[in-house]
């Protein structure tokens, strides 16, 4: 009989308080203890992005998570499902939107919020 995987969710209400760092550290610790781990981040508001060999983009924290938790190096096996949305924002309220590592274009604040 196949066991149901254990799921853990790390939550926080602010940006930049270390949710990704705690999550990656916990996943790495569990990975070293013999558990298979996978980190998922639904959306990242970040001006930086990590380019995959396939040409797509994922959040830098997810690139770090994939490498830090013992998965195949990210440049060899693109993991677009671990960070489906990356939003690059600028001071003029324009957003570059990437979903499932594909570039969707630049959107203004109203268009972005209604998406």
PDB file of C-alpha atoms in Angstrom:
ATOM      1  CA  UNK A   1       0.000   0.000   0.000  1.00  0.00           C
ATOM      2  CA  UNK A   2       1.345   3.397  -0.999  1.00  0.00           C
ATOM      3  CA  UNK A   3       1.816   5.935   1.801  1.00  0.00           C
ATOM      4  CA  UNK A   4       0.283   9.389   1.509  1.00  0.00           C
ATOM      5  CA  UNK A   5       3.031  12.042   1.478  1.00  0.00           C
ATOM      6  CA  UNK A   6       3.402  14.338   4.463  1.00  0.00           C
ATOM      7  CA  UNK A   7       2.811  17.989   3.617  1.00  0.00           C
ATOM      8  CA  UNK A   8       4.154  20.938   5.598  1.00  0.00           C
ATOM      9  CA  UNK A   9       3.222  24.562   4.951  1.00  0.00           C
ATOM     10  CA  UNK A  10       5.302  27.520   6.139  1.00  0.00           C
ATOM     11  CA  UNK A  11       3.232  30.713   6.250  1.00  0.00           C
ATOM     12  CA  UNK A  12       3.935  34.341   7.006  1.00  0.00           C
ATOM     13  CA  UNK A  13       2.251  37.680   6.571  1.00  0.00           C
ATOM     14  CA  UNK A  14       5.190  39.822   5.487  1.00  0.00           C
ATOM     15  CA  UNK A  15       7.729  39.873   2.689  1.00  0.00           C
ATOM     16  CA  UNK A  16      11.376  39.236   3.482  1.00  0.00           C
ATOM     17  CA  UNK A  17      10.973  37.596   6.883  1.00  0.00           C
ATOM     18  CA  UNK A  18      12.663  34.319   5.953  1.00  0.00           C
ATOM     19  CA  UNK A  19       9.859  31.948   4.922  1.00  0.00           C
ATOM     20  CA  UNK A  20      11.861  30.637   1.970  1.00  0.00           C
ATOM     21  CA  UNK A  21      15.034  30.299   4.043  1.00  0.00           C
ATOM     22  CA  UNK A  22      13.224  28.317   6.771  1.00  0.00           C
ATOM     23  CA  UNK A  23      11.470  26.168   4.164  1.00  0.00           C
ATOM     24  CA  UNK A  24      14.663  25.376   2.247  1.00  0.00           C
ATOM     25  CA  UNK A  25      16.549  24.615   5.470  1.00  0.00           C
ATOM     26  CA  UNK A  26      13.802  22.297   6.710  1.00  0.00           C
ATOM     27  CA  UNK A  27      13.574  20.553   3.333  1.00  0.00           C
ATOM     28  CA  UNK A  28      17.345  20.087   3.232  1.00  0.00           C
ATOM     29  CA  UNK A  29      17.356  18.679   6.776  1.00  0.00           C
ATOM     30  CA  UNK A  30      14.573  16.215   5.907  1.00  0.00           C
ATOM     31  CA  UNK A  31      16.321  15.307   2.646  1.00  0.00           C
ATOM     32  CA  UNK A  32      19.514  14.472   4.521  1.00  0.00           C
ATOM     33  CA  UNK A  33      17.455  12.317   6.916  1.00  0.00           C
ATOM     34  CA  UNK A  34      16.333  10.214   3.954  1.00  0.00           C
ATOM     35  CA  UNK A  35      13.012  11.831   3.062  1.00  0.00           C
ATOM     36  CA  UNK A  36      12.193  12.954  -0.467  1.00  0.00           C
ATOM     37  CA  UNK A  37      11.432  16.666  -0.447  1.00  0.00           C
ATOM     38  CA  UNK A  38       9.966  19.188  -2.870  1.00  0.00           C
ATOM     39  CA  UNK A  39       9.620  22.910  -2.249  1.00  0.00           C
ATOM     40  CA  UNK A  40       6.794  24.855  -3.876  1.00  0.00           C
ATOM     41  CA  UNK A  41       6.310  28.620  -3.973  1.00  0.00           C
ATOM     42  CA  UNK A  42       3.073  29.722  -5.620  1.00  0.00           C
ATOM     43  CA  UNK A  43       4.119  33.274  -6.431  1.00  0.00           C
ATOM     44  CA  UNK A  44       7.259  35.368  -6.073  1.00  0.00           C
ATOM     45  CA  UNK A  45       7.343  39.153  -6.250  1.00  0.00           C
ATOM     46  CA  UNK A  46      10.986  39.589  -7.154  1.00  0.00           C
ATOM     47  CA  UNK A  47      13.061  41.777  -9.444  1.00  0.00           C
ATOM     48  CA  UNK A  48      15.414  38.855  -9.964  1.00  0.00           C
ATOM     49  CA  UNK A  49      14.764  35.623 -11.793  1.00  0.00           C
ATOM     50  CA  UNK A  50      16.715  32.464 -12.546  1.00  0.00           C
ATOM     51  CA  UNK A  51      16.884  31.445 -16.195  1.00  0.00           C
ATOM     52  CA  UNK A  52      16.524  27.764 -16.973  1.00  0.00           C
ATOM     53  CA  UNK A  53      18.303  25.993 -19.814  1.00  0.00           C
ATOM     54  CA  UNK A  54      14.874  25.714 -21.474  1.00  0.00           C
ATOM     55  CA  UNK A  55      14.696  29.518 -21.635  1.00  0.00           C
ATOM     56  CA  UNK A  56      12.032  29.849 -18.941  1.00  0.00           C
ATOM     57  CA  UNK A  57      12.352  31.607 -15.601  1.00  0.00           C
ATOM     58  CA  UNK A  58      11.705  30.668 -11.979  1.00  0.00           C
ATOM     59  CA  UNK A  59      12.163  32.593  -8.721  1.00  0.00           C
ATOM     60  CA  UNK A  60      15.776  32.553  -7.441  1.00  0.00           C
ATOM     61  CA  UNK A  61      14.576  31.092  -4.134  1.00  0.00           C
ATOM     62  CA  UNK A  62      13.202  28.078  -6.008  1.00  0.00           C
ATOM     63  CA  UNK A  63      16.465  27.597  -7.903  1.00  0.00           C
ATOM     64  CA  UNK A  64      18.233  27.594  -4.534  1.00  0.00           C
ATOM     65  CA  UNK A  65      15.622  25.236  -3.074  1.00  0.00           C
ATOM     66  CA  UNK A  66      15.981  22.714  -5.896  1.00  0.00           C
ATOM     67  CA  UNK A  67      19.750  22.635  -5.550  1.00  0.00           C
ATOM     68  CA  UNK A  68      19.717  22.734  -1.751  1.00  0.00           C
ATOM     69  CA  UNK A  69      17.294  19.851  -1.320  1.00  0.00           C
ATOM     70  CA  UNK A  70      19.236  17.349  -3.384  1.00  0.00           C
ATOM     71  CA  UNK A  71      17.239  17.412  -6.611  1.00  0.00           C
ATOM     72  CA  UNK A  72      18.826  17.064 -10.006  1.00  0.00           C
ATOM     73  CA  UNK A  73      20.659  20.341 -10.669  1.00  0.00           C
ATOM     74  CA  UNK A  74      18.134  22.799 -11.962  1.00  0.00           C
ATOM     75  CA  UNK A  75      20.073  23.622 -15.101  1.00  0.00           C
ATOM     76  CA  UNK A  76      19.798  19.976 -16.178  1.00  0.00           C
ATOM     77  CA  UNK A  77      16.146  19.397 -15.314  1.00  0.00           C
ATOM     78  CA  UNK A  78      13.969  22.511 -15.456  1.00  0.00           C
ATOM     79  CA  UNK A  79      11.535  22.540 -12.552  1.00  0.00           C
ATOM     80  CA  UNK A  80       8.930  24.993 -13.799  1.00  0.00           C
ATOM     81  CA  UNK A  81       6.246  23.568 -11.527  1.00  0.00           C
ATOM     82  CA  UNK A  82       7.986  24.634  -8.283  1.00  0.00           C
ATOM     83  CA  UNK A  83       7.526  28.351  -8.856  1.00  0.00           C
ATOM     84  CA  UNK A  84       4.668  28.898 -11.279  1.00  0.00           C
ATOM     85  CA  UNK A  85       4.472  32.700 -11.078  1.00  0.00           C
ATOM     86  CA  UNK A  86       7.263  35.274 -10.995  1.00  0.00           C
ATOM     87  CA  UNK A  87       6.311  38.926 -11.051  1.00  0.00           C
ATOM     88  CA  UNK A  88       8.952  41.588 -11.639  1.00  0.00           C
ATOM     89  CA  UNK A  89       7.718  44.962 -10.579  1.00  0.00           C
ATOM     90  CA  UNK A  90       9.041  48.473 -11.100  1.00  0.00           C
ATOM     91  CA  UNK A  91       8.457  51.852  -9.507  1.00  0.00           C
ATOM     92  CA  UNK A  92       6.249  52.940 -12.420  1.00  0.00           C
ATOM     93  CA  UNK A  93       3.801  50.148 -11.480  1.00  0.00           C
ATOM     94  CA  UNK A  94       4.542  47.994 -14.499  1.00  0.00           C
ATOM     95  CA  UNK A  95       4.812  44.250 -13.954  1.00  0.00           C
ATOM     96  CA  UNK A  96       6.668  41.670 -16.030  1.00  0.00           C
ATOM     97  CA  UNK A  97       4.650  38.497 -15.550  1.00  0.00           C
ATOM     98  CA  UNK A  98       5.948  34.928 -15.952  1.00  0.00           C
ATOM     99  CA  UNK A  99       3.635  31.938 -15.412  1.00  0.00           C
ATOM    100  CA  UNK A 100       4.956  28.360 -15.476  1.00  0.00           C
ATOM    101  CA  UNK A 101       8.288  29.920 -16.554  1.00  0.00           C
ATOM    102  CA  UNK A 102       6.764  31.476 -19.696  1.00  0.00           C
ATOM    103  CA  UNK A 103       6.869  35.238 -20.253  1.00  0.00           C
ATOM    104  CA  UNK A 104       3.352  36.713 -20.512  1.00  0.00           C
ATOM    105  CA  UNK A 105       4.387  40.324 -21.032  1.00  0.00           C
ATOM    106  CA  UNK A 106       4.293  43.651 -19.220  1.00  0.00           C
ATOM    107  CA  UNK A 107       1.084  44.638 -17.456  1.00  0.00           C
ATOM    108  CA  UNK A 108      -0.026  47.836 -15.775  1.00  0.00           C
ATOM    109  CA  UNK A 109      -1.248  47.725 -12.188  1.00  0.00           C
ATOM    110  CA  UNK A 110      -4.959  47.499 -13.099  1.00  0.00           C
ATOM    111  CA  UNK A 111      -4.429  44.739 -15.643  1.00  0.00           C
ATOM    112  CA  UNK A 112      -2.153  42.878 -13.235  1.00  0.00           C
ATOM    113  CA  UNK A 113      -4.635  43.019 -10.348  1.00  0.00           C
ATOM    114  CA  UNK A 114      -7.498  41.833 -12.566  1.00  0.00           C
ATOM    115  CA  UNK A 115      -5.500  38.864 -13.951  1.00  0.00           C
TER     116      UNK A 115
END
